[in-house]
Coordinates of C-alpha atoms and ligand atoms in Angstrom, one line a residue:
M1 CA -25.6 -4.6 2.4
G2 CA -22.0 -5.6 2.0
I3 CA -20.0 -8.5 3.3
P4 CA -19.4 -8.7 7.1
L5 CA -15.6 -9.2 7.7
A6 CA -15.5 -9.1 11.6
S7 CA -17.3 -11.3 14.0
E8 CA -19.5 -9.9 16.8
S9 CA -17.0 -11.0 19.4
R10 CA -14.1 -9.2 17.7
L11 CA -16.1 -6.0 17.7
S12 CA -17.6 -6.4 21.2
S13 CA -14.8 -4.1 22.5
L14 CA -16.4 -1.2 20.6
N15 CA -19.9 -1.6 21.9
G16 CA -21.5 1.7 22.7
R17 CA -18.3 3.7 22.7
T18 CA -16.3 6.0 20.5
P19 CA -13.4 4.0 19.0
T20 CA -9.8 5.1 19.7
I21 CA -7.8 5.3 16.5
A22 CA -4.5 3.5 17.1
T23 CA -1.4 2.9 14.9
L24 CA 2.3 2.4 15.1
C25 CA 4.3 5.7 15.4
S26 CA 5.9 5.6 11.9
H27 CA 5.2 5.7 8.2
S28 CA 2.0 7.7 7.8
S29 CA 1.1 8.0 11.5
L30 CA 1.1 11.8 11.6
Q31 CA -1.5 11.8 8.8
I32 CA -3.6 9.1 10.5
F33 CA -3.7 10.8 13.9
H34 CA -4.3 14.2 12.3
G35 CA -7.2 12.9 10.2
A36 CA -8.7 11.0 13.2
R37 CA -8.5 14.2 15.4
R38 CA -10.3 16.2 12.7
E39 CA -13.1 13.6 12.8
G40 CA -13.3 13.8 16.6
F41 CA -11.7 10.5 17.5
P42 CA -9.4 9.9 20.4
T43 CA -5.9 8.6 19.2
L44 CA -3.3 6.2 20.6
G45 CA 0.3 6.0 19.3
I46 CA 2.0 2.6 19.7
C47 CA 5.7 3.2 20.1
V48 CA 8.8 1.2 20.9
G49 CA 10.4 2.7 24.0
P50 CA 9.6 6.2 25.1
P51 CA 7.2 8.4 23.0
P52 CA 9.1 9.8 19.9
K53 CA 10.0 13.4 20.5
F54 CA 9.2 14.5 16.9
Y55 CA 5.5 14.5 17.6
D56 CA 6.0 17.5 20.0
A57 CA 6.9 19.5 16.8
F58 CA 3.6 18.6 15.2
P59 CA 0.9 19.4 17.8
L60 CA -2.1 18.9 15.4
A61 CA -0.9 15.3 14.6
R62 CA 0.3 14.2 18.0
P63 CA -1.7 11.2 19.4
D64 CA -3.6 11.9 22.7
R65 CA -1.8 9.0 24.4
F66 CA 1.0 6.5 23.8
L67 CA 1.2 2.8 24.4
S68 CA 4.9 1.9 24.8
V69 CA 6.1 -1.6 24.0
A70 CA 9.7 -3.0 24.2
N71 CA 9.4 -4.5 20.7
V72 CA 6.6 -4.3 18.1
K73 CA 6.5 -8.1 18.1
E74 CA 5.3 -7.9 21.7
L75 CA 2.2 -5.9 20.8
P76 CA -0.1 -9.0 20.9
K77 CA 0.6 -9.2 24.6
A78 CA -1.2 -5.8 24.9
T79 CA -4.3 -7.2 23.3
Q80 CA -6.5 -6.8 26.4
E81 CA -5.3 -3.3 27.0
L82 CA -6.0 -2.3 23.4
R83 CA -9.5 -3.8 23.6
D84 CA -10.1 -2.0 26.9
D85 CA -9.2 1.2 25.1
G86 CA -11.7 0.5 22.3
A87 CA -8.8 0.6 19.9
V88 CA -9.2 0.2 16.1
I89 CA -5.8 -0.5 14.6
I90 CA -5.0 1.2 11.3
P91 CA -2.4 -0.8 9.4
H92 CA 0.4 0.8 7.4
G93 CA 3.3 -0.7 5.6
S94 CA 5.8 -0.4 8.4
F95 CA 3.3 -1.7 11.0
V96 CA 2.6 -4.9 9.0
E97 CA 6.3 -5.4 8.3
Y98 CA 7.5 -5.0 11.9
L99 CA 4.7 -7.0 13.6
G100 CA 4.7 -9.7 10.8
P101 CA 1.7 -10.6 8.7
E102 CA 1.0 -13.7 10.9
A103 CA 0.6 -11.7 14.1
F104 CA -1.4 -9.1 12.3
T105 CA -3.8 -11.6 11.0
T106 CA -4.4 -13.3 14.4
M107 CA -4.5 -10.4 16.8
D108 CA -7.9 -10.1 18.5
V109 CA -8.2 -6.3 18.2
P110 CA -10.4 -4.7 15.5
V111 CA -8.3 -3.7 12.4
F112 CA -9.4 -1.3 9.8
G113 CA -9.9 -3.0 6.4
N114 CA -9.9 -6.7 5.6
R115 CA -6.9 -8.5 7.1
A116 CA -7.4 -11.5 4.8
V117 CA -5.8 -9.3 2.1
L118 CA -2.4 -9.7 3.7
G119 CA -2.1 -13.4 2.5
W120 CA -2.7 -12.2 -1.1
E121 CA -0.4 -9.3 -1.0
S122 CA 2.7 -10.7 0.7
D123 CA 3.1 -13.6 -1.8
R124 CA 4.1 -12.3 -5.2
R125 CA 2.6 -15.3 -7.0
K126 CA -0.7 -15.1 -5.2
E127 CA -0.8 -11.4 -5.9
R128 CA -0.3 -12.1 -9.6
D129 CA -3.1 -14.7 -9.6
W130 CA -5.4 -12.1 -8.1
L131 CA -4.5 -9.2 -10.5
E132 CA -4.3 -11.3 -13.7
S133 CA -7.6 -13.0 -12.9
A134 CA -9.0 -9.5 -12.6
G135 CA -8.0 -8.8 -16.2
V136 CA -5.1 -6.5 -15.2
T137 CA -1.9 -6.4 -17.4
M138 CA 1.3 -7.1 -15.4
P139 CA 4.9 -7.2 -16.6
R140 CA 5.6 -10.6 -18.2
L141 CA 7.0 -13.2 -15.8
F142 CA 9.8 -15.5 -17.1
E143 CA 9.7 -19.0 -15.7
D144 CA 12.3 -20.1 -18.2
P145 CA 15.3 -17.8 -18.5
S146 CA 15.9 -19.0 -22.1
E147 CA 12.8 -17.1 -23.1
V148 CA 14.2 -13.8 -22.1
R149 CA 14.6 -11.4 -25.1
G150 CA 14.9 -7.9 -23.6
P151 CA 15.8 -6.3 -20.3
V152 CA 14.5 -8.0 -17.1
I153 CA 14.3 -7.1 -13.4
V154 CA 15.0 -9.8 -10.9
K155 CA 13.1 -9.4 -7.6
Y156 CA 13.6 -11.3 -4.4
Y157 CA 10.5 -12.4 -2.5
G158 CA 9.5 -9.8 0.0
A159 CA 12.5 -7.6 -0.9
K160 CA 12.6 -4.8 1.5
G161 CA 11.9 -1.6 -0.3
G162 CA 13.5 -2.7 -3.5
K163 CA 16.9 -3.6 -2.0
G164 CA 18.9 -6.3 -3.8
F165 CA 16.9 -6.1 -7.1
Y166 CA 19.0 -7.0 -10.1
L167 CA 18.7 -5.5 -13.6
A168 CA 19.8 -7.5 -16.6
K169 CA 20.0 -5.9 -20.1
N170 CA 19.4 -9.2 -21.8
R171 CA 19.6 -13.0 -21.4
E172 CA 23.4 -13.0 -21.4
A173 CA 23.5 -10.6 -18.5
L174 CA 21.0 -12.6 -16.6
E175 CA 23.4 -15.6 -16.7
D176 CA 25.7 -13.6 -14.5
F177 CA 23.1 -13.4 -11.8
R178 CA 23.9 -15.4 -8.7
P179 CA 20.7 -15.6 -6.6
S180 CA 20.8 -15.6 -2.8
G181 CA 17.2 -16.5 -2.2
P182 CA 13.9 -17.2 -3.9
Y183 CA 13.2 -14.7 -6.7
V184 CA 11.1 -13.9 -9.8
V185 CA 12.3 -12.7 -13.2
Q186 CA 10.1 -10.0 -14.8
E187 CA 10.1 -8.1 -18.0
Y188 CA 11.7 -4.6 -17.3
V189 CA 9.0 -2.2 -18.4
L190 CA 10.2 1.0 -19.9
G191 CA 7.9 3.9 -19.2
T192 CA 6.7 6.3 -16.5
R193 CA 5.9 5.1 -13.0
Y194 CA 2.6 6.1 -11.3
Y195 CA 1.5 5.2 -7.8
M196 CA -2.2 5.8 -7.6
H197 CA -3.9 6.2 -4.2
F198 CA -7.4 4.8 -4.2
F199 CA -10.0 4.3 -1.5
Y200 CA -12.7 1.6 -1.6
S201 CA -15.7 2.0 0.6
P202 CA -18.2 -0.8 0.7
I203 CA -20.7 1.4 2.5
A204 CA -20.5 4.6 0.4
E205 CA -23.6 5.7 -1.5
G206 CA -23.1 7.6 -4.7
G207 CA -19.8 8.2 -6.4
Y208 CA -18.0 5.8 -8.8
R209 CA -20.2 2.7 -8.1
L210 CA -19.0 -0.8 -7.7
R211 CA -21.0 -3.9 -6.8
H212 CA -21.1 -2.8 -3.2
G213 CA -20.2 0.8 -2.4
A214 CA -17.8 3.1 -4.3
L215 CA -14.3 3.9 -5.4
E216 CA -12.4 7.2 -4.8
L217 CA -9.1 8.5 -6.2
L218 CA -7.4 10.5 -3.5
G219 CA -3.9 11.2 -4.9
M220 CA -1.0 10.1 -7.0
D221 CA 2.8 10.1 -6.5
R222 CA 6.0 8.8 -7.8
R223 CA 8.7 7.4 -5.5
D224 CA 12.2 8.6 -5.5
E225 CA 14.3 5.5 -5.5
A226 CA 17.9 5.8 -4.2
N227 CA 20.7 5.7 -6.7
I228 CA 18.7 4.2 -9.6
D229 CA 16.8 7.5 -10.1
E230 CA 20.1 9.3 -10.6
L231 CA 21.4 6.6 -13.0
Y232 CA 20.8 8.7 -16.1
K233 CA 23.5 11.1 -14.9
L234 CA 26.0 8.4 -15.3
G235 CA 24.6 7.2 -18.6
A236 CA 24.3 3.5 -17.9
Q237 CA 24.1 0.9 -15.2
E238 CA 27.6 -0.3 -16.0
E239 CA 28.9 3.1 -14.9
L240 CA 27.5 2.6 -11.5
L241 CA 28.8 -1.0 -11.4
K242 CA 32.3 0.2 -12.5
A243 CA 32.2 2.5 -9.5
G244 CA 31.4 -0.5 -7.3
I245 CA 27.8 0.6 -6.7
R246 CA 25.0 -1.8 -7.2
P247 CA 21.8 0.0 -8.4
T248 CA 19.0 -0.2 -5.8
F249 CA 15.4 0.8 -5.7
V250 CA 15.3 1.8 -2.0
V251 CA 12.6 4.4 -1.6
T252 CA 14.0 7.7 -0.2
G253 CA 11.0 10.0 -0.8
N254 CA 7.9 10.8 -2.9
V255 CA 6.9 13.4 -5.5
P256 CA 3.4 14.4 -6.5
V257 CA 2.3 13.5 -10.0
I258 CA -0.9 13.6 -12.1
L259 CA -2.0 11.5 -14.9
R260 CA -3.2 12.7 -18.3
E261 CA -6.9 13.2 -17.8
S262 CA -7.7 11.0 -20.8
L263 CA -6.0 8.1 -18.9
L264 CA -8.2 8.4 -15.8
P265 CA -11.0 6.1 -17.1
R266 CA -8.4 3.4 -17.5
A267 CA -7.0 4.0 -14.0
F268 CA -10.5 3.6 -12.5
D269 CA -11.3 0.6 -14.6
I270 CA -8.1 -1.2 -13.4
A271 CA -8.9 -0.3 -9.7
A272 CA -12.5 -1.4 -10.0
R273 CA -11.5 -4.8 -11.5
I274 CA -9.0 -5.3 -8.7
V275 CA -11.6 -4.5 -6.0
E276 CA -14.4 -6.6 -7.6
R277 CA -12.0 -9.6 -7.9
S278 CA -11.0 -9.2 -4.3
I279 CA -14.6 -9.4 -3.2
D280 CA -14.9 -12.8 -5.0
L281 CA -11.6 -14.0 -3.7
F282 CA -11.6 -13.0 0.0
G283 CA -14.5 -10.7 0.8
G284 CA -13.0 -7.4 -0.5
M285 CA -10.1 -5.1 -0.1
V286 CA -11.5 -2.3 2.1
G287 CA -10.1 1.2 2.5
P288 CA -7.0 2.7 1.0
F289 CA -4.8 0.9 -1.5
C290 CA -2.2 1.9 -4.0
I291 CA -1.9 0.6 -7.6
E292 CA 1.7 0.8 -8.7
G293 CA 2.6 0.5 -12.3
I294 CA 4.3 1.8 -15.4
M295 CA 2.7 3.6 -18.4
T296 CA 4.5 2.7 -21.6
E297 CA 4.9 4.9 -24.6
D298 CA 1.9 3.0 -26.1
L299 CA -0.2 4.2 -23.1
E300 CA -0.4 0.7 -21.8
F301 CA -0.4 0.5 -18.0
K302 CA 1.4 -2.5 -16.5
V303 CA 0.9 -3.0 -12.8
F304 CA 3.9 -4.4 -11.0
E305 CA 2.6 -4.2 -7.5
I306 CA -0.4 -3.4 -5.3
S307 CA -0.1 -2.1 -1.7
T308 CA -3.3 -3.0 0.1
R309 CA -3.3 -0.2 2.8
I310 CA -2.3 3.4 3.2
V311 CA 1.0 4.1 1.5
A312 CA 3.5 6.7 2.5
G313 CA 3.1 8.6 -0.7
T314 CA -0.3 9.9 0.6
N315 CA 1.7 12.0 3.1
L316 CA 2.1 14.5 0.3
F317 CA -1.6 15.3 0.5
I318 CA -2.5 16.2 4.1
S319 CA -4.5 19.2 2.8
G320 CA -5.8 17.5 -0.2
S321 CA -4.6 16.6 -3.7
P322 CA -5.5 17.5 -7.3
Y323 CA -7.9 14.5 -7.1
S324 CA -9.3 14.5 -3.5
D325 CA -10.1 18.2 -3.9
F326 CA -12.8 17.1 -6.3
V327 CA -14.2 14.7 -3.7
E328 CA -14.0 17.2 -0.7
P329 CA -11.5 20.0 -0.3
G330 CA -8.7 19.2 2.2
L331 CA -9.4 15.5 2.5
S332 CA -6.3 13.4 3.3
T333 CA -6.3 9.6 3.2
G334 CA -5.9 9.6 7.0
R335 CA -9.0 11.7 7.4
R336 CA -10.9 9.5 4.9
I337 CA -10.1 6.4 7.0
A338 CA -11.5 8.1 10.1
R339 CA -14.5 9.3 8.2
E340 CA -15.2 5.8 7.0
I341 CA -15.2 4.5 10.6
A342 CA -17.5 7.4 11.7
H343 CA -20.0 6.7 8.8
A344 CA -20.0 2.9 9.4
R345 CA -20.5 3.4 13.1
A346 CA -23.4 5.7 12.6
A347 CA -25.0 3.2 10.1
G348 CA -24.3 0.2 12.4
R349 CA -22.1 -1.3 9.6
L350 CA -18.7 -1.5 11.3
A351 CA -18.5 -5.3 10.6
E352 CA -18.2 -4.4 6.9
I353 CA -15.1 -2.2 7.2
L354 CA -13.3 -3.7 10.2
S355 CA -11.9 -7.2 10.6
Ligands
AMP1 P1 8.3 -3.5 -6.1 O1 9.0 -4.1 -5.0 O2 7.6 -4.5 -7.0 O3 7.3 -2.4 -5.6 O4 9.3 -2.8 -7.0 C1 10.2 -1.8 -6.5 C2 10.6 -0.8 -7.6 O5 11.2 -1.5 -8.7 C3 9.4 -0.1 -8.3 O6 9.1 1.0 -7.6 C4 10.0 0.2 -9.7 O7 10.8 1.4 -9.7 C5 10.8 -1.0 -10.0 N1 10.2 -2.0 -10.8 C6 9.5 -3.1 -10.2 N2 9.0 -3.9 -11.2 C7 9.4 -3.3 -12.4 C8 9.3 -3.7 -13.8 N3 8.6 -4.8 -14.1 N4 9.8 -2.9 -14.7 C9 10.5 -1.8 -14.3 N5 10.7 -1.4 -13.1 C10 10.2 -2.1 -12.1

């Protein structure tokens, strides 16, 4: 038996009924609704203003019903309505950002996964404490700029999608940086980026075992990042700057990737360490998460970030990925979420996967 995350009163809205899978109409909602429908759940799309028309173009991924709010921040006012509907909220990156981590943590509607993870993910220093204490290698952090020897990346706290990041080739270039808010200075890691989509189930039997449950790898992508990904065409960052363009890491899309098979044991080891540590720190990170890092030429994987819920890169794999096809053909992360809710419900273990 795993760790209960949700109280009985939180889950009382689900007593004896089929849950309704609800999420904000954005980010990975098509995949979430599509997966829920395939597992036989009713679905509810939370939207701002009238229902978005684009769902009409995707009948297999259109939610059964919509809940319209004037502003995402007003969603907590609809708490009773969501409870009456037997809603289980599926968090995704845009949902948490628009509603705000505070409201997400306190809303009295069952949420898929452990909402305590938000406090650890949204603060870059706490996130580092978690990952480093799990034995994961991260890019070096420079508290003292005089220690900088090579290229560094300066990241603002909570930078939205990589906007406003600053690259400095060396310590001299860092001196030109004029901060406009709290930031961290990190070693700029040269290598290849991988965004690995894992799923942790505390209730699964079999598979890649952890202390409780098992770990699955469902896909992998790399993000296309605005003008920085085209930088090589100009030869150097200075060329962009000469043209009056500041390099940005704003995500514009995703491409599928795979890792050398010989590196998979390392990928699983890193993911397992992060999950096991999360169990000790806050009861466990349940469901989908993404480990984001850079493989260096020495085949060292340095993790710069973790996303603790479904990431938009999983949208590449609605009908399965080169990894999820070995778990079950055609399994998307959205469907895996719905499957987890169905299994937990059948086993009377919803409190271990909802919070
Ligand atoms: P983050 O906000 O931490 O997810 O970073 C956004 C983007 O910046 C990533 O997708 C990477 O392309 C890049 N990046 C972040 N940290 C590093 C690093 N230490 N070295 C090189 N690139 C980085």
